[in-house]
CSV table of C-alpha atoms and ligand atoms in Angstrom, one decimal:
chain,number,residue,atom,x,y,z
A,1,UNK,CA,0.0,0.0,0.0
A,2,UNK,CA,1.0,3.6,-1.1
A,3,UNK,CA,1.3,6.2,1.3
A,4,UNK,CA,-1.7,7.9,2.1
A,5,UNK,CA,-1.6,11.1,0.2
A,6,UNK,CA,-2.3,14.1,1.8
A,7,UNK,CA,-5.3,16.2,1.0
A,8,UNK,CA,-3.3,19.5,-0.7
A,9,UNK,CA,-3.9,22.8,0.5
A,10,UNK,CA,-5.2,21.8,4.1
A,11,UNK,CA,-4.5,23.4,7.3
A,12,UNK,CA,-3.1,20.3,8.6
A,13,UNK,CA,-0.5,19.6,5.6
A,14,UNK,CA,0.7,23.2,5.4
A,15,UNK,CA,1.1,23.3,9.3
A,16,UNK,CA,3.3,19.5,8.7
A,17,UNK,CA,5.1,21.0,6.0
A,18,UNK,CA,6.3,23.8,8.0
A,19,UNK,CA,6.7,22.1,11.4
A,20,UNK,CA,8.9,19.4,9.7
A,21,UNK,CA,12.1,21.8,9.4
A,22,UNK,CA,11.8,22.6,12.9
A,23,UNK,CA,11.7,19.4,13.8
A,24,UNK,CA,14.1,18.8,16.5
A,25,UNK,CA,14.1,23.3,17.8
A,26,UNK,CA,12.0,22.4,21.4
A,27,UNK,CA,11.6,24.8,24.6
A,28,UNK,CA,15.2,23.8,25.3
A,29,UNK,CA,16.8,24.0,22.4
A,30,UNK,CA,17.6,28.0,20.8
A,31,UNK,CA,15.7,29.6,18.0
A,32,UNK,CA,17.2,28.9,14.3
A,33,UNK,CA,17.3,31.4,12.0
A,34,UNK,CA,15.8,30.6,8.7
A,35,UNK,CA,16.2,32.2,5.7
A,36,UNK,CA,16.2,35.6,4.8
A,37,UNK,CA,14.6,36.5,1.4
A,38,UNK,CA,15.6,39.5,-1.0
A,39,UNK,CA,14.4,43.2,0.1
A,40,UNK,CA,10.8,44.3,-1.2
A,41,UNK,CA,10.6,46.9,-2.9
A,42,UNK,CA,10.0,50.8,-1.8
A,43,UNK,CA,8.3,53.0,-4.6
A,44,UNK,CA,10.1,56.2,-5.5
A,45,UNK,CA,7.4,58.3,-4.4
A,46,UNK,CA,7.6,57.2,-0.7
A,47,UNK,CA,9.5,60.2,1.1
A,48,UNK,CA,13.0,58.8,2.5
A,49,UNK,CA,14.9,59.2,5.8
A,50,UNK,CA,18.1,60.1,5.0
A,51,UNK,CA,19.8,56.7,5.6
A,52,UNK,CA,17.0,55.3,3.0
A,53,UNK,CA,20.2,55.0,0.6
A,54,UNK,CA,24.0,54.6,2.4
A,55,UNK,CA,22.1,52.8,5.7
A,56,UNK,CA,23.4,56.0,7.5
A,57,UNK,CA,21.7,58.1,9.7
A,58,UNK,CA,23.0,62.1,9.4
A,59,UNK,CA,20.4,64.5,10.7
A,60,UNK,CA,21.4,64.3,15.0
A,61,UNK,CA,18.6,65.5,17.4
A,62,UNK,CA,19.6,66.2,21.0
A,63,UNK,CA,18.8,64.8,24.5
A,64,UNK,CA,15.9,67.6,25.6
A,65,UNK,CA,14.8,68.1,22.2
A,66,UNK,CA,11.0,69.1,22.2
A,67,UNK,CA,8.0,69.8,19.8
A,68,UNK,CA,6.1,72.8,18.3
A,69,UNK,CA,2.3,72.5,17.6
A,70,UNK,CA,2.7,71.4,14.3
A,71,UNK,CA,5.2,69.5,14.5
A,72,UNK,CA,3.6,67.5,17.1
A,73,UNK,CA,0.5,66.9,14.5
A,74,UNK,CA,2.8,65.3,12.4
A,75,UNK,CA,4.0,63.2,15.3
A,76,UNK,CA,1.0,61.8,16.8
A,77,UNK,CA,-0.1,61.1,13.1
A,78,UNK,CA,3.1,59.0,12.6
A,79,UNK,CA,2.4,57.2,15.9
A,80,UNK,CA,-1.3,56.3,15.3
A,81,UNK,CA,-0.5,54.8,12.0
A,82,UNK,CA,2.2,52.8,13.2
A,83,UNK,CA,0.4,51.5,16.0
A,84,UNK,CA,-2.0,50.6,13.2
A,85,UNK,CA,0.2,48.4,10.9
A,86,UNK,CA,1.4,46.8,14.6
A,87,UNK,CA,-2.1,45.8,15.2
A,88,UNK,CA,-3.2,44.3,11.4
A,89,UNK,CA,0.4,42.7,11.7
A,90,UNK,CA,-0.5,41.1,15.0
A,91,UNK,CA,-3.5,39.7,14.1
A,92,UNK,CA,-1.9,37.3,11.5
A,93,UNK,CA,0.6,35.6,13.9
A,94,UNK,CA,-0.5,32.5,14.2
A,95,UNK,CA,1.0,29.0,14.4
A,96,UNK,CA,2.4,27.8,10.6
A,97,UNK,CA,3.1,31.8,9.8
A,98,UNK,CA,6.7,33.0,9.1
A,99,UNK,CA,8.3,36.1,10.5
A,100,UNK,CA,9.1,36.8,6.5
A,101,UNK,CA,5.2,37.0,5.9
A,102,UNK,CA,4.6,39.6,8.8
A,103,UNK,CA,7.3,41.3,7.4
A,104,UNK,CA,5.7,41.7,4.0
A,105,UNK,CA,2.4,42.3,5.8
A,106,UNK,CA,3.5,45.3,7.5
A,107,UNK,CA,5.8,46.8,4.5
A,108,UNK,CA,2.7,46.7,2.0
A,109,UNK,CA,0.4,48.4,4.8
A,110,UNK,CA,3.5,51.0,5.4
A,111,UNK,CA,3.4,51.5,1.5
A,112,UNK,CA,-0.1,52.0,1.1
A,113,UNK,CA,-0.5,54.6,3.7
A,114,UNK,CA,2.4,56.1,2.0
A,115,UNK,CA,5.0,55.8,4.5
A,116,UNK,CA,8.4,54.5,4.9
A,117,UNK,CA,9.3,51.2,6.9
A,118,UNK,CA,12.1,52.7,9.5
A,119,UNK,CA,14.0,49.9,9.9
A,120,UNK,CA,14.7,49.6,5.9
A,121,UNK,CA,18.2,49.9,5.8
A,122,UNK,CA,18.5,51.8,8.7
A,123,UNK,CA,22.0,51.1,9.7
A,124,UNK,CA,22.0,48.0,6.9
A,125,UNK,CA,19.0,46.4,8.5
A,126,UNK,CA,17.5,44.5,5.7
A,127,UNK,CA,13.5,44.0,6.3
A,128,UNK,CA,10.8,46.2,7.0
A,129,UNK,CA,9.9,45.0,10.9
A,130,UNK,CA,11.5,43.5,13.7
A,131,UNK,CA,10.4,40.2,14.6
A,132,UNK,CA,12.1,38.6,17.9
A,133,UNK,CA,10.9,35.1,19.0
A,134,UNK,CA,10.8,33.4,22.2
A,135,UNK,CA,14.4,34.1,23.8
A,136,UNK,CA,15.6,37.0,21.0
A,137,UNK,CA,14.9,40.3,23.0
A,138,UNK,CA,15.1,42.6,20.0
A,139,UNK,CA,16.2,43.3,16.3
A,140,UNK,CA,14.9,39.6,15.3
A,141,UNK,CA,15.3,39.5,11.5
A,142,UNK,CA,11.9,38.2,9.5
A,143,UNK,CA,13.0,35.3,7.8
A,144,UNK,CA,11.2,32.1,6.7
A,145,UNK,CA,11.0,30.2,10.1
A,146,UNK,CA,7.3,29.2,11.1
A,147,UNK,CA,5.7,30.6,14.1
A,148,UNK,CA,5.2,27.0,16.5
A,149,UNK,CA,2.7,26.3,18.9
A,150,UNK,CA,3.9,28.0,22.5
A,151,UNK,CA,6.2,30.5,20.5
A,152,UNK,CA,5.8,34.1,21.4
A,153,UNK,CA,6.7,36.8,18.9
A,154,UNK,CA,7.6,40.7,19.5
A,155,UNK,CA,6.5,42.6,16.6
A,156,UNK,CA,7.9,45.9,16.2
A,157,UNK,CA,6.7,48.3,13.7
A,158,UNK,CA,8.2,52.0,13.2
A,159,UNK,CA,7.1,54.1,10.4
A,160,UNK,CA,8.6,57.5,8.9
A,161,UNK,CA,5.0,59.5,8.2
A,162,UNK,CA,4.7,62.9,7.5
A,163,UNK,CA,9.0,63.4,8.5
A,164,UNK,CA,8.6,61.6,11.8
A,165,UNK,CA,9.3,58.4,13.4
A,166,UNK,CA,6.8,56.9,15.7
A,167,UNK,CA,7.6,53.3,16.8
A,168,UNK,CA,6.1,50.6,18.9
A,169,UNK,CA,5.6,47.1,19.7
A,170,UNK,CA,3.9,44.0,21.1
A,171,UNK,CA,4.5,40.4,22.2
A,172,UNK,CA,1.7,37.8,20.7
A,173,UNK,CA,1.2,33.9,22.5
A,174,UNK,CA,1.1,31.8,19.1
A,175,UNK,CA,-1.2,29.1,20.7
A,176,UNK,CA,-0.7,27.5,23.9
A,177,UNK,CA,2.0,29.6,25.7
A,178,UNK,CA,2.7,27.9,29.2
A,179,UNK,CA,2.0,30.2,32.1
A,180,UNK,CA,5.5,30.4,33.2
A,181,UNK,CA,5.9,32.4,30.1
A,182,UNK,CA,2.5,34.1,29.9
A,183,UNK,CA,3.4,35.5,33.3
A,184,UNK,CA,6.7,36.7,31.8
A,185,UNK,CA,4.8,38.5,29.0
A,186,UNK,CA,1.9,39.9,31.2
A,187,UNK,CA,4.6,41.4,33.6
A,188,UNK,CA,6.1,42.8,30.7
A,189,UNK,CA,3.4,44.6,29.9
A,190,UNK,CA,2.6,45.7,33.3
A,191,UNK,CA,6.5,47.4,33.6
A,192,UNK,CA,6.3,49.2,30.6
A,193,UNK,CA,2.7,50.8,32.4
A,194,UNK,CA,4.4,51.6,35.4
A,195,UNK,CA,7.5,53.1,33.6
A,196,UNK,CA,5.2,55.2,31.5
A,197,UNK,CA,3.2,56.3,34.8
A,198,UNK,CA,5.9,58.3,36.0
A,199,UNK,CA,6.5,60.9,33.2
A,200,UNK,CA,5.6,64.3,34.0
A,201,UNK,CA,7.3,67.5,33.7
A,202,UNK,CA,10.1,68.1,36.4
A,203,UNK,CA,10.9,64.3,36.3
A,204,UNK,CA,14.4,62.5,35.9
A,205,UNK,CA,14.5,60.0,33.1
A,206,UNK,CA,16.0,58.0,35.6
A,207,UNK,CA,12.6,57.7,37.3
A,208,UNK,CA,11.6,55.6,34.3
A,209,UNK,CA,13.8,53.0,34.8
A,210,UNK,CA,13.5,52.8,38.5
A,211,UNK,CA,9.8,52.5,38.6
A,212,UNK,CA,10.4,49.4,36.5
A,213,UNK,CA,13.0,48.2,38.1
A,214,UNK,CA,11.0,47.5,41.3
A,215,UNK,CA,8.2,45.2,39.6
A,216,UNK,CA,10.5,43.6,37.8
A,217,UNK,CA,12.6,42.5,41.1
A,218,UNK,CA,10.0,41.5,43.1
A,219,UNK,CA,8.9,38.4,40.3
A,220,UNK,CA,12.6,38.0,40.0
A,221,UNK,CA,13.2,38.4,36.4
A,222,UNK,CA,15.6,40.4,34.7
A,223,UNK,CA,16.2,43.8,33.1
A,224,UNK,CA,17.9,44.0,29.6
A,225,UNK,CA,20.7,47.1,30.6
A,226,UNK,CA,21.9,46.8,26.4
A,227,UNK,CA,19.2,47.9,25.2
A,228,UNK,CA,16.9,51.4,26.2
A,229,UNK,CA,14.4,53.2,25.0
A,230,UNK,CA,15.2,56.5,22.8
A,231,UNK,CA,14.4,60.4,22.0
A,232,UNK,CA,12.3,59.8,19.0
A,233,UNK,CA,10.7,62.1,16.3
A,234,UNK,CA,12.7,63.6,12.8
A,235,UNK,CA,15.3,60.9,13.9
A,236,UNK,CA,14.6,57.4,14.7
A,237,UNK,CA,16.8,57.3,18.1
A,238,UNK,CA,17.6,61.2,19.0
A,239,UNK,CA,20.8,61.5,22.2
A,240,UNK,CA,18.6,60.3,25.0
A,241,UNK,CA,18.6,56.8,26.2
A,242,UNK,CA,16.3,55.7,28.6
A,243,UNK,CA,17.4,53.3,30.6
A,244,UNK,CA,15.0,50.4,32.3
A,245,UNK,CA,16.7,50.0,34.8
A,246,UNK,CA,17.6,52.6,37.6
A,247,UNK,CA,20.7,54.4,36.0
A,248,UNK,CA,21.8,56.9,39.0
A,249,UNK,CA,23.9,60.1,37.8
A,250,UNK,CA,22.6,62.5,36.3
A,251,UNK,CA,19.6,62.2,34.5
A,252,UNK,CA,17.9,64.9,31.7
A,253,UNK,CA,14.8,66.5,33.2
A,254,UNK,CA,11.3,66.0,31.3
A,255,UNK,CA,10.2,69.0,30.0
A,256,UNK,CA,6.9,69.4,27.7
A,257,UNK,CA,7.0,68.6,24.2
A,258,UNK,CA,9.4,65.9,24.7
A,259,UNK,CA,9.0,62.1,22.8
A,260,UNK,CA,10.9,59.2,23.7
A,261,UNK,CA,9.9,55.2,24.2
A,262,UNK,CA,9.5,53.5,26.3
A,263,UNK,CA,10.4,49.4,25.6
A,264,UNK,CA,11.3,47.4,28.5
A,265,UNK,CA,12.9,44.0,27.7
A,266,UNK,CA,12.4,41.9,30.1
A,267,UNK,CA,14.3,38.3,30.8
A,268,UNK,CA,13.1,35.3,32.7
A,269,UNK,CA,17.0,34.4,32.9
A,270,UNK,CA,20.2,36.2,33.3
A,271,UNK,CA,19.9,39.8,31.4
A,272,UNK,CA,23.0,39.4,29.0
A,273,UNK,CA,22.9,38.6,25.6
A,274,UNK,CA,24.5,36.6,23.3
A,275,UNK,CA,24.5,38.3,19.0
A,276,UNK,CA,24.0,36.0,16.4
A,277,UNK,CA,26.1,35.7,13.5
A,278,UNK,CA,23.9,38.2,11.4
A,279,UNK,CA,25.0,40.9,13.6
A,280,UNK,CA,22.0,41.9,14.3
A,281,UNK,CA,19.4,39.4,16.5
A,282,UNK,CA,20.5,39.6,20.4
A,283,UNK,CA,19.3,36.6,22.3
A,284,UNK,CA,19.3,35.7,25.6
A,285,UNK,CA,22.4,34.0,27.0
A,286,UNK,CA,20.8,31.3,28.5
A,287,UNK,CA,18.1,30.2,26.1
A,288,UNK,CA,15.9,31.5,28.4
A,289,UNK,CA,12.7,33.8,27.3
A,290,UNK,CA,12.8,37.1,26.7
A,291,UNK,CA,9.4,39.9,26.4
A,292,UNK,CA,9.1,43.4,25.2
A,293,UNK,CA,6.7,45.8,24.6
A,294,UNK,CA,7.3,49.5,23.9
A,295,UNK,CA,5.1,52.6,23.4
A,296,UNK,CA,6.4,56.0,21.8
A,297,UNK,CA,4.8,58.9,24.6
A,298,UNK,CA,4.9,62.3,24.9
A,299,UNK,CA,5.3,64.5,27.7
A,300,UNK,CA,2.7,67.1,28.5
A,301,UNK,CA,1.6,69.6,30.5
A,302,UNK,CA,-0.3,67.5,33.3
A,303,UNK,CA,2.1,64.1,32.6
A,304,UNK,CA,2.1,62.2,29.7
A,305,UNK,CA,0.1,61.3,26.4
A,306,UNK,CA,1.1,57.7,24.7
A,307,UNK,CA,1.1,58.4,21.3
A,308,UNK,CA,0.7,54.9,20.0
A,309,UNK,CA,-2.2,53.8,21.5
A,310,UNK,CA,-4.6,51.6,19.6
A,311,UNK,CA,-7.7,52.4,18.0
A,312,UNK,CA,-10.4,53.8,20.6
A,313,UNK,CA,-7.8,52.6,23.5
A,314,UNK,CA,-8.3,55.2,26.5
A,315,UNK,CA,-5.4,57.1,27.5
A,316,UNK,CA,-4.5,55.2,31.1
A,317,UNK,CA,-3.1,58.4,33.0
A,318,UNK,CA,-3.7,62.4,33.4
A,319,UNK,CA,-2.4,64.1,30.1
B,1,MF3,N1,12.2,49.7,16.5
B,1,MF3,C1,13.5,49.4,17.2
B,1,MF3,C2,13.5,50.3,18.5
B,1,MF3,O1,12.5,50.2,19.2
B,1,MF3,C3,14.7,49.7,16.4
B,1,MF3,C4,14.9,48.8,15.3
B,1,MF3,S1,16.3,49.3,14.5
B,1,MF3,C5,16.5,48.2,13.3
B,1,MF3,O2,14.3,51.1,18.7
B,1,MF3,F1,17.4,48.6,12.6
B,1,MF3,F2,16.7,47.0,13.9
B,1,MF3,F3,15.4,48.0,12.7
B,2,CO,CO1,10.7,49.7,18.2
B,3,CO,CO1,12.2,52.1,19.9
């Protein structure tokens, strides 16, 4: 007898055929980075950063750089739309989907609304998105590995719009996430909250970092010190770090009119990280799993606006 032949096209075959090169990657064993397909394509007419070209950034904005009116209209119009392409990306990870496929998701959104995928070249990256799974904390590189059962995927879209960057991003269960790691993911969340909670005028950066420093000890995880959040606005990461963890020193003073992130990354292991060869995709050193989310916000008059909400999403404190 032949071997049963497998009904084409059905949800079980295409999940097989995908699972079967990831046959022996389990919970123990690290990510493997698939392959990386040629760029997409950017139309002419989409208005370029000035690293579209050489991959280098010139224009340099400064640590306590703030925001006229207008400008900020062009900024929180940036910031909604990427928080847009973040959500319509999201909602197609699901098990048997590759990173590459978000990717291409979120670039023909970007080019439809007529904007320019940030990380395109920027510094030599080569996709449109950054996709990190499981124990990569950041600049994962979409490539043609399937999302598994019990993965989780950070997703994180930045668009230039109207001559300003606004950037954000999320972590999505693919299926049946244990709770160990749900936990890791909701706590995430939660630190990212409490780091944004504390901007106001008059504060200290520094407060950022130390407000999440102290959720993030008592459940005993662990703070990526690498990697910060970033001054954002005509340049994708302006002077000012934010650190997310409690960086004493001095610290630059939040004044109105300021954007930065704020994009915690979180480990359930040791904080250090380990690059891959690509240069690019920092996982954990210990296999161990790794969460971020990030919001670009704004600081105003009362405290502080996020600027990448999503649609209809309340704005959680006094603004
Ligand atoms: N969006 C990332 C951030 O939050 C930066 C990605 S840079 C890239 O700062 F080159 F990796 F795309
Ligand atoms: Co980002
Ligand atoms: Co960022």
């Amino acid at each position: 007898m032949g071997k049963a032949k497998k009904k084409k096209g059905s949800k079980k075959s295409f999940l097989a055929n995908r699972k079967s090169w990831f046959d022996k990657e389990t919970i123990d064993n690290p990510v493997k980075k698939g392959v990386v397909n040629a760029q997409l394509e950017i139309p002419a007419e989409i208005a370029r950063p000035d690293y579209a070209e050489d991959s280098i950034p010139k224009q340099v904005c400064l640590k306590d750089t703030v925001m006229n009116a207008e400008q900020l209209e062009r900024m929180e119009s940036s910031c909604k739309l990427a928080r847009h392409i973040l959500d319509e990306t999201a909602k197609h990870a699901v098990e048997g989907v590759t990173t590459d496929e978000l990717d291409k998701i979120a670039h023909k959104l970007c080019i439809e609304a007529g904007a320019y995928p940030a990380p395109y070249n920027y510094h030599g990256f080569p996709k449109s998105i950054c996709t990190s799974v499981n124990e990569v904390i950041c600049h994962g590189i979409p490539d043609s590995r399937p999302l598994l059962d019990g993965d989780s995927v950070n997703i994180d879209v930045t668009v230039y719009y109207n001559g300003m960057f606004g950037d954000c991003s999320t972590t999505v269960l693919i299926g049946n996430v244990s709770e160990e790691n749900k936990k890791l993911i909701d706590v995430t969340e939660e630190a990212l909250m409490k780091g944004i909670s504390v901007v106001k005028p008059g504060a200290k950066v520094s407060d950022i970092g130390k407000a999440i420093e102290k959720i993030i000890d008592e459940h005993g995880y662990s703070i990526v010190t690498t990697y910060g959040g970033h001054g954002i606005g005509e340049v994708f990461h302006t002077k000012l770090h934010v650190p997310h963890y409690f960086e004493p020193g001095p610290s630059t003073i939040m004044k109105p009119g300021m954007t930065f992130t704020i994009e915690p990354m979180i480990n359930a292991g040791k904080p250090k990280h380990k690059l891959w060869k690509d240069n690019w995709t920092a996982a954990t050193i210990d296999s161990k799993r790794s969460a971020q989310f990030e919001h670009t916000v704004l600081v105003t008059e009362k405290g502080v606006k996020i600027l990448t909400l999503s649609e209809g999403e309340p704005q959680p404190f006094e603004y």
